[in-house]
Amino acid sequence: MRNIALRSALTWSSSAILAVHALLSNDELASYGLTLDEYELIKSSESPNDFGGLSSDSDTDQLWKDAAAFSYQLAMDYATDENVSSLKFMPYVVCNVSPDTSGSVRREQISEAFNNTPSISVSDIYPYDAAIVNAENETCGIIRAFNDTVAEVYTANPGASEWMKIQPMHQSMKMINQTVEMFQERFDDTDAGSISAQQETDDTYVYRNVLGTQNILCPGVQDFQVEDVSDDEIVESIKNFLVADGGKEVKAASFYYQRVNIGEDKVHTESMTKWANVIAKVDSFTDAEDGTNACLDKMIDENMIFDLNKLSLDVYARVTMGDVFKFGETLGLVQNDIEACMLYLVMGLALNPLICSVEPEPRVMTFLQRWLF
């Protein structure tokens, strides 16, 4: 099994920044954050699907606030680890909603608010390089921050609450709209887009779409602590998050899983139950004797390609979806198990603090006909 420990440039220690100050209350966090509707105006995501369908708008609003509070608390929990890694810096959407001003001025206001906060340092935050939206009345981007950085900024800049909104990013906010629908279409149409070409030899080459995702890294991943982090280290860290210790990190980071399975019976949506069941199903594949897991160790770790090119991490299958199903069957998995495994993959990528955007990206690969199952 993989060791979850990260190495060299991805991990550093500093006792100074582990001091925890006054944290934001849930009400404060909600007042500084974005509503579901406000976020959807910035990015069309899976959030309406995951948070919708409840009997009242107030229930939806509260569930959205609870998800933000969970993500914020997760950042605080990470800060208690003396070996602080890049994975401990959590992503946030930050917006300046000052009217009648330019995007460059709004960005400068955000930078000044963070730079003028004496209790944080450059080590505590990685700012965005480009805005995700620059509209008439708002400019928004993504940052990654450590520990209670957000609370400290609002404390040091009391007037910022009038123009700055900061929202912890959780799973559905990173997935583009219809991510699940597009994955399901690939499950149902396993060899969509296949064509064959006979070469001069006796071999037939087949060009087929394979299941994949394009994932955009968050700020500060490639230059953590002012060091250039190698592509291999970043990929290894992301894979470890997905598969190490039976998927423990994914389970702990999932608001949906915690909401559905742990503690009191609280309001949650049907979509959250489905996602929680994906984790539970994959968890059930773990062998009690040797700890191996067919989904994590074979389907994902050994048979998915992780290809990092600048800020874009492409994760895709080595074979067609039809052959993914056939390979899974050799491991004792049925079709529903394999679909859960692939949904776990996209879910785990979206939960990873190093990744800020996830979208399906089928790609065409070339196979020799005799290579296929």
XYZ file of N, CA, C and O in Angstrom, residues 219-371:
612
model
N -3.631 27.555 -7.109
C -2.443 28.405 -6.960
C -1.468 27.836 -5.920
O -1.890 27.268 -4.905
N -0.186 27.986 -6.189
C 0.831 27.610 -5.217
C 1.183 26.150 -5.151
O 1.993 25.756 -4.307
N 0.611 25.321 -6.000
C 0.927 23.887 -5.972
C 2.301 23.627 -6.575
O 3.092 22.839 -6.044
N 2.590 24.309 -7.665
C 3.848 24.046 -8.373
C 5.027 24.840 -7.834
O 6.172 24.544 -8.170
N 4.744 25.842 -6.992
C 5.839 26.623 -6.396
C 5.643 26.749 -4.892
O 5.811 27.805 -4.306
N 5.297 25.647 -4.268
C 5.027 25.644 -2.830
C 6.279 26.042 -2.054
O 7.352 25.496 -2.265
N 6.103 27.026 -1.132
C 7.218 27.536 -0.339
C 8.368 28.031 -1.213
O 9.551 27.829 -0.909
N 8.013 28.664 -2.339
C 8.948 29.289 -3.259
C 9.905 28.268 -3.878
O 10.945 28.635 -4.423
N 9.573 27.020 -3.795
C 10.370 25.976 -4.436
C 9.584 25.399 -5.612
O 8.371 25.237 -5.533
N 10.297 25.092 -6.679
C 9.656 24.411 -7.801
C 9.413 22.960 -7.412
O 10.343 22.225 -7.082
N 8.152 22.574 -7.432
C 7.780 21.203 -7.071
C 7.696 20.397 -8.357
O 7.036 20.796 -9.320
N 8.331 19.250 -8.381
C 8.359 18.449 -9.603
C 6.983 17.892 -9.920
O 6.156 17.665 -9.032
N 6.760 17.657 -11.212
C 5.496 17.060 -11.642
C 5.289 15.706 -10.983
O 4.160 15.353 -10.598
N 6.350 14.926 -10.858
C 6.234 13.594 -10.260
C 5.746 13.676 -8.814
O 4.927 12.858 -8.382
N 6.250 14.654 -8.063
C 5.826 14.798 -6.673
C 4.358 15.192 -6.576
O 3.630 14.703 -5.709
N 3.940 16.095 -7.449
C 2.541 16.525 -7.430
C 1.620 15.362 -7.770
O 0.616 15.122 -7.089
N 1.955 14.616 -8.822
C 1.137 13.466 -9.216
C 1.103 12.423 -8.100
O 0.046 11.871 -7.773
N 2.259 12.150 -7.503
C 2.317 11.161 -6.432
C 1.453 11.586 -5.253
O 0.745 10.774 -4.650
N 1.475 12.867 -4.922
C 0.660 13.377 -3.821
C -0.830 13.217 -4.115
O -1.609 12.803 -3.247
N -1.237 13.538 -5.337
C -2.652 13.432 -5.706
C -3.095 11.972 -5.722
O -4.190 11.634 -5.243
N -2.262 11.082 -6.234
C -2.606 9.658 -6.235
C -2.680 9.116 -4.813
O -3.578 8.328 -4.482
N -1.750 9.526 -3.959
C -1.782 9.085 -2.567
C -3.079 9.490 -1.888
O -3.679 8.722 -1.134
N -3.502 10.721 -2.131
C -4.750 11.211 -1.546
C -5.914 10.315 -1.946
O -6.807 10.032 -1.146
N -5.894 9.839 -3.178
C -6.984 9.006 -3.684
C -6.973 7.594 -3.126
O -8.031 7.050 -2.768
N -5.783 6.983 -3.042
C -5.748 5.528 -2.848
C -5.106 5.068 -1.548
O -5.291 3.912 -1.156
N -4.343 5.904 -0.871
C -3.609 5.434 0.308
C -4.556 5.105 1.463
O -5.606 5.734 1.632
N -4.174 4.104 2.246
C -4.921 3.718 3.455
C -6.402 3.486 3.170
O -7.270 3.906 3.936
N -6.673 2.829 2.061
C -8.062 2.503 1.751
C -8.940 3.706 1.466
O -10.165 3.642 1.646
N -8.340 4.797 1.003
C -9.127 5.996 0.697
C -9.512 6.812 1.915
O -10.478 7.576 1.880
N -8.728 6.698 2.976
C -9.044 7.385 4.234
C -9.150 8.891 4.068
O -10.034 9.539 4.639
N -8.257 9.486 3.274
C -8.246 10.935 3.119
C -9.490 11.432 2.394
O -10.048 12.477 2.734
N -9.930 10.694 1.388
C -11.143 11.081 0.652
C -12.357 11.017 1.572
O -13.191 11.938 1.592
N -12.451 9.960 2.332
C -13.583 9.809 3.248
C -13.622 10.944 4.269
O -14.679 11.524 4.550
N -12.471 11.294 4.827
C -12.405 12.342 5.843
C -12.726 13.718 5.273
O -13.258 14.588 5.978
N -12.406 13.929 3.990
C -12.607 15.240 3.371
C -14.000 15.424 2.797
O -14.352 16.528 2.374
N -14.809 14.373 2.785
C -16.120 14.436 2.134
C -17.209 14.890 3.108
O -17.598 14.159 4.027
N -17.718 16.077 2.896
C -18.866 16.561 3.669
C -20.066 15.649 3.459
O -20.815 15.351 4.393
N -20.251 15.186 2.231
C -21.401 14.341 1.928
C -21.353 13.045 2.746
O -22.358 12.622 3.325
N -20.199 12.402 2.769
C -20.079 11.146 3.505
C -20.319 11.369 4.993
O -21.044 10.599 5.632
N -19.712 12.409 5.544
C -19.882 12.682 6.969
C -21.341 13.030 7.283
O -21.890 12.602 8.295
N -21.946 13.796 6.420
C -23.323 14.242 6.646
C -24.299 13.069 6.650
O -25.218 13.003 7.481
N -24.098 12.153 5.732
C -25.032 11.035 5.576
C -24.797 9.935 6.611
O -25.750 9.345 7.123
N -23.543 9.693 6.950
C -23.208 8.488 7.712
C -22.802 8.701 9.160
O -22.809 7.749 9.940
N -22.431 9.922 9.524
C -21.873 10.130 10.856
C -22.687 11.163 11.617
O -23.056 12.202 11.090
N -22.946 10.874 12.914
C -23.642 11.822 13.776
C -25.146 11.749 13.628
O -25.722 10.757 13.209
N -25.785 12.870 13.994
C -27.241 12.923 13.982
C -27.782 12.871 12.558
O -27.088 13.184 11.607
N -29.035 12.501 12.455
C -29.702 12.456 11.156
C -30.026 13.883 10.726
O -30.993 14.479 11.184
N -29.197 14.457 9.863
C -29.368 15.839 9.440
C -29.851 15.885 7.995
O -29.716 14.928 7.247
N -30.373 17.018 7.620
C -30.898 17.199 6.264
C -29.781 17.020 5.245
O -28.685 17.571 5.386
N -30.047 16.216 4.232
C -29.120 16.068 3.117
C -29.931 15.706 1.875
O -31.097 15.321 1.969
N -29.319 15.829 0.736
C -30.034 15.599 -0.517
C -29.823 14.167 -1.010
O -28.939 13.450 -0.557
N -30.646 13.796 -1.983
C -30.509 12.478 -2.604
C -29.157 12.334 -3.289
O -28.528 11.275 -3.245
N -28.693 13.415 -3.908
C -27.399 13.375 -4.580
C -26.269 13.133 -3.585
O -25.332 12.373 -3.859
N -26.348 13.760 -2.421
C -25.322 13.542 -1.396
C -25.307 12.093 -0.930
O -24.236 11.522 -0.678
N -26.478 11.506 -0.822
C -26.555 10.096 -0.435
C -25.867 9.216 -1.473
O -25.137 8.282 -1.135
N -26.079 9.539 -2.748
C -25.434 8.756 -3.817
C -23.919 8.861 -3.736
O -23.208 7.861 -3.870
N -23.423 10.081 -3.522
C -21.973 10.250 -3.415
C -21.425 9.526 -2.173
O -20.354 8.908 -2.233
N -22.145 9.613 -1.064
C -21.714 8.921 0.159
C -21.680 7.415 -0.069
O -20.775 6.714 0.427
N -22.652 6.917 -0.807
C -22.694 5.483 -1.106
C -21.548 5.043 -2.012
O -21.096 3.893 -1.943
N -21.083 5.958 -2.871
C -19.912 5.650 -3.705
C -18.702 5.367 -2.816
O -17.981 4.377 -3.014
N -18.481 6.219 -1.825
C -17.353 6.003 -0.909
C -17.538 4.703 -0.138
O -16.592 3.916 0.019
N -18.758 4.475 0.354
C -19.010 3.258 1.128
C -18.792 2.005 0.286
O -18.226 1.012 0.767
N -19.225 2.048 -0.969
C -19.048 0.883 -1.843
C -17.576 0.609 -2.100
O -17.110 -0.530 -2.001
N -16.821 1.657 -2.427
C -15.391 1.475 -2.675
C -14.694 0.990 -1.410
O -13.811 0.125 -1.457
N -15.102 1.513 -0.272
C -14.530 1.075 1.005
C -14.781 -0.411 1.237
O -13.941 -1.116 1.806
N -15.918 -0.898 0.781
C -16.274 -2.308 0.989
C -15.399 -3.250 0.166
O -15.365 -4.457 0.442
N -14.696 -2.734 -0.837
C -13.822 -3.573 -1.649
C -12.518 -3.922 -0.932
O -11.771 -4.782 -1.400
N -12.209 -3.268 0.176
C -10.943 -3.490 0.875
C -10.915 -4.872 1.510
O -11.829 -5.242 2.259
N -9.884 -5.622 1.204
C -9.713 -6.962 1.763
C -9.321 -6.856 3.230
O -8.353 -6.171 3.582
N -10.066 -7.528 4.105
C -9.834 -7.427 5.546
C -8.486 -7.996 5.962
O -7.915 -7.587 6.979
N -7.951 -8.928 5.175
C -6.702 -9.595 5.575
C -5.464 -8.827 5.122
O -4.549 -8.576 5.910
N -5.408 -8.430 3.855
C -4.178 -7.797 3.370
C -4.340 -6.309 3.046
O -3.374 -5.633 2.673
N -5.561 -5.777 3.191
C -5.772 -4.349 2.988
C -5.820 -3.902 1.545
O -5.935 -2.702 1.267
N -5.735 -4.819 0.602
C -5.783 -4.431 -0.802
C -7.205 -4.058 -1.210
O -8.181 -4.487 -0.589
N -7.309 -3.246 -2.242
C -8.606 -2.780 -2.712
C -8.587 -2.773 -4.239
O -7.765 -2.080 -4.847
N -9.455 -3.547 -4.852
C -9.432 -3.715 -6.309
C -9.633 -2.389 -7.038
O -8.991 -2.134 -8.064
N -10.500 -1.539 -6.534
C -10.735 -0.249 -7.170
C -9.519 0.657 -7.025
O -8.993 1.186 -8.015
N -9.058 0.842 -5.800
C -7.987 1.795 -5.529
C -6.646 1.331 -6.089
O -5.923 2.096 -6.736
N -6.308 0.067 -5.836
C -4.975 -0.425 -6.184
C -4.845 -0.825 -7.648
O -3.773 -0.635 -8.247
N -5.898 -1.364 -8.212
C -5.826 -1.873 -9.585
C -6.471 -0.921 -10.598
O -5.840 -0.496 -11.561
N -7.736 -0.591 -10.366
C -8.461 0.231 -11.343
C -7.869 1.641 -11.445
O -7.717 2.177 -12.539
N -7.523 2.242 -10.292
C -7.064 3.630 -10.300
C -5.544 3.723 -10.304
O -4.943 4.311 -11.205
N -4.894 3.132 -9.315
C -3.454 3.321 -9.153
C -2.661 2.748 -10.317
O -1.725 3.372 -10.825
N -3.041 1.565 -10.773
C -2.250 0.892 -11.806
C -2.758 1.116 -13.220
O -1.978 1.001 -14.176
N -4.025 1.473 -13.383
C -4.581 1.493 -14.732
C -5.178 2.826 -15.169
O -5.820 2.904 -16.218
N -4.959 3.878 -14.386
C -5.296 5.224 -14.835
C -3.999 5.985 -15.066
O -3.039 5.853 -14.295
N -3.960 6.776 -16.130
C -2.788 7.584 -16.452
C -2.970 8.978 -15.857
O -4.025 9.603 -16.017
N -1.953 9.460 -15.153
C -1.957 10.800 -14.572
C -0.892 11.615 -15.318
O 0.304 11.390 -15.141
N -1.334 12.546 -16.154
C -0.437 13.274 -17.040
C -0.527 14.765 -16.725
O -1.523 15.420 -17.036
N 0.534 15.313 -16.106
C 0.551 16.721 -15.708
C 1.290 17.551 -16.746
O 2.457 17.282 -17.059
N 0.620 18.560 -17.277
C 1.214 19.473 -18.258
C 0.908 20.894 -17.826
O -0.212 21.367 -17.940
N 1.910 21.559 -17.254
C 1.742 22.899 -16.674
C 0.692 22.836 -15.575
O 0.851 22.105 -14.620
N -0.405 23.588 -15.698
C -1.411 23.598 -14.631
C -2.476 22.521 -14.803
O -3.330 22.351 -13.936
N -2.446 21.817 -15.909
C -3.510 20.863 -16.222
C -3.068 19.421 -15.950
O -2.073 18.953 -16.513
N -3.811 18.747 -15.089
C -3.586 17.330 -14.826
C -4.673 16.534 -15.526
O -5.842 16.604 -15.156
N -4.285 15.789 -16.563
C -5.225 14.918 -17.262
C -5.146 13.528 -16.650
O -4.062 12.951 -16.524
N -6.294 13.005 -16.251
C -6.381 11.656 -15.689
C -7.315 10.866 -16.587
O -8.471 11.246 -16.780
N -6.818 9.764 -17.159
C -7.645 9.029 -18.104
C -7.276 7.548 -18.099
O -6.189 7.147 -17.654
N -8.200 6.745 -18.593
C -8.025 5.295 -18.594
C -7.037 4.870 -19.668
O -6.910 5.520 -20.710
N -6.359 3.768 -19.399
C -5.428 3.214 -20.387
C -6.174 2.504 -21.515
O -5.615 2.271 -22.588
N -7.433 2.132 -21.250
C -8.214 1.368 -22.223
C -9.597 1.991 -22.356
O -9.951 2.907 -21.615
N -10.390 1.513 -23.303
C -11.740 2.022 -23.499
C -12.619 1.658 -22.312
O -12.303 0.788 -21.515
N -13.774 2.352 -22.201
C -14.679 2.066 -21.094
C -15.174 0.631 -21.139
O -15.324 -0.026 -20.105
N -15.426 0.133 -22.350
C -15.843 -1.265 -22.443
C -14.800 -2.209 -21.885
O -15.113 -3.174 -21.187
N -13.531 -1.912 -22.148
C -12.461 -2.764 -21.636
C -12.196 -2.517 -20.154
O -11.694 -3.400 -19.460
N -12.516 -1.294 -19.677
C -12.455 -1.053 -18.230
C -13.418 -1.998 -17.518
O -13.077 -2.612 -16.497
N -14.631 -2.129 -18.057
C -15.608 -3.043 -17.456
C -15.093 -4.489 -17.495
O -15.221 -5.230 -16.511
N -14.517 -4.883 -18.609
C -14.005 -6.256 -18.718
C -12.853 -6.502 -17.757
O -12.749 -7.566 -17.145
N -11.969 -5.502 -17.610
C -10.866 -5.642 -16.666
C -11.395 -5.735 -15.233
O -10.923 -6.542 -14.434
N -12.383 -4.906 -14.926
C -12.960 -4.954 -13.585
C -13.556 -6.305 -13.257
O -13.460 -6.790 -12.121
N -14.165 -6.924 -14.261
C -14.744 -8.246 -14.052
C -13.683 -9.282 -13.677
O -13.942 -10.199 -12.903
N -12.456 -9.118 -14.217
C -11.375 -10.053 -13.854
C -10.962 -9.874 -12.401
O -10.334 -10.753 -11.820
N -11.326 -8.736 -11.802
C -11.015 -8.473 -10.395
C -12.166 -8.843 -9.470
O -12.089 -8.627 -8.260
N -13.241 -9.393 -10.053
C -14.395 -9.777 -9.246
C -15.411 -8.666 -9.055
O -16.295 -8.769 -8.199
N -15.297 -7.589 -9.846
C -16.220 -6.468 -9.736
C -17.290 -6.551 -10.816
O -17.010 -6.970 -11.932
N -18.508 -6.157 -10.473
C -19.596 -6.090 -11.448
C -19.703 -4.650 -11.944
O -19.016 -3.754 -11.468
N -20.595 -4.424 -12.924
C -20.645 -3.118 -13.574
C -20.916 -1.986 -12.585
O -20.265 -0.933 -12.654
N -21.853 -2.161 -11.659
C -22.147 -1.104 -10.687
C -20.938 -0.791 -9.815
O -20.723 0.362 -9.429
N -20.154 -1.808 -9.494
C -18.936 -1.597 -8.713
C -17.945 -0.732 -9.487
O -17.319 0.174 -8.926
N -17.806 -1.031 -10.771
C -16.825 -0.323 -11.600
C -17.264 1.122 -11.821
O -16.444 2.048 -11.780
N -18.561 1.330 -12.025
C -19.053 2.697 -12.149
C -18.803 3.480 -10.869
O -18.402 4.654 -10.907
N -19.026 2.853 -9.716
C -18.759 3.513 -8.437
C -17.283 3.867 -8.308
O -16.925 4.934 -7.802
N -16.426 2.979 -8.777
C -14.985 3.224 -8.720
C -14.609 4.449 -9.551
O -13.820 5.295 -9.111
N -15.188 4.580 -10.740
C -14.864 5.720 -11.589
C -15.450 7.021 -11.023
O -14.830 8.086 -11.134
N -16.619 6.949 -10.415
C -17.187 8.128 -9.776
C -16.377 8.511 -8.534
O -16.208 9.700 -8.230
N -15.861 7.511 -7.837
C -14.977 7.777 -6.695
C -13.742 8.543 -7.174
O -13.270 9.468 -6.496
N -13.226 8.178 -8.325
C -12.052 8.852 -8.874
C -12.317 10.340 -9.066
O -11.540 11.193 -8.610
N -13.412 10.685 -9.736
C -13.699 12.094 -10.003
C -14.041 12.824 -8.710
O -13.683 13.994 -8.514
N -14.697 12.131 -7.776
C -15.013 12.722 -6.480
C -13.739 13.015 -5.684
O -13.570 14.097 -5.116
N -12.827 12.045 -5.668
C -11.582 12.216 -4.939
C -10.728 13.328 -5.507
O -10.071 14.068 -4.762
N -10.729 13.478 -6.826
C -9.995 14.575 -7.450
C -10.585 15.916 -7.023
O -9.858 16.869 -6.725
N -11.910 16.006 -6.982
C -12.561 17.258 -6.602
C -12.358 17.587 -5.127
O -12.387 18.761 -4.746
N -12.160 16.587 -4.295
C -11.941 16.821 -2.862
C -10.497 17.177 -2.540
O -10.204 17.649 -1.443
N -9.597 16.985 -3.491
C -8.182 17.222 -3.219
C -7.889 18.726 -3.157
O -8.217 19.463 -4.086
N -7.247 19.207 -2.086
C -6.956 20.644 -1.962
C -5.974 21.178 -3.001
O -5.836 22.394 -3.130
N -5.286 20.309 -3.715
C -4.365 20.760 -4.753
C -5.075 21.063 -6.065
O -4.504 21.682 -6.950
N -6.328 20.627 -6.194
C -7.078 20.735 -7.452
C -8.243 21.704 -7.268
O -8.996 21.610 -6.296
N -8.397 22.636 -8.219
C -9.446 23.652 -8.110
C -10.526 23.551 -9.181
O -11.519 24.269 -9.113
N -10.348 22.693 -10.174
C -11.375 22.529 -11.211
C -11.299 21.127 -11.782
O -10.199 20.612 -12.036
N -12.476 20.512 -11.970
C -12.567 19.149 -12.502
C -13.644 19.118 -13.579
O -14.764 19.580 -13.354
N -13.291 18.582 -14.746
C -14.313 18.403 -15.777
C -13.989 17.175 -16.617
O -12.820 16.837 -16.803
N -15.029 16.484 -17.082
C -14.803 15.311 -17.937
C -14.097 15.717 -19.225
O -14.372 16.779 -19.784
N -13.196 14.873 -19.672
C -12.489 15.149 -20.922
C -12.166 13.829 -21.624
O -11.076 13.284 -21.460
N -13.113 13.297 -22.379
C -12.801 12.103 -23.162
C -11.670 12.395 -24.140
O -11.604 13.490 -24.698
N -10.793 11.456 -24.329
C -9.715 11.649 -25.294
C -9.621 10.436 -26.202
O -9.996 9.326 -25.834
N -9.111 10.669 -27.396
C -8.979 9.602 -28.376
C -7.606 8.963 -28.232
O -6.593 9.653 -28.199
N -7.577 7.632 -28.121
C -6.330 6.890 -28.062
C -6.327 5.825 -29.151
O -7.380 5.400 -29.637
N -5.144 5.412 -29.543
C -4.974 4.426 -30.601
C -4.603 3.077 -29.998
O -3.711 2.989 -29.160
N -5.309 2.049 -30.405
C -5.058 0.696 -29.913
C -4.883 -0.253 -31.098
O -5.548 -0.100 -32.128
N -4.024 -1.223 -30.949
C -4.026 -2.366 -31.845
C -5.229 -3.229 -31.481
O -5.491 -3.493 -30.317
N -5.950 -3.682 -32.486
C -7.129 -4.492 -32.238
C -6.803 -5.699 -31.344
O -7.566 -6.056 -30.458
N -5.636 -6.290 -31.549
C -5.308 -7.477 -30.777
C -4.916 -7.168 -29.339
O -4.768 -8.093 -28.535
N -4.754 -5.870 -28.991
C -4.482 -5.507 -27.590
C -5.743 -5.535 -26.745
O -5.695 -5.629 -25.535
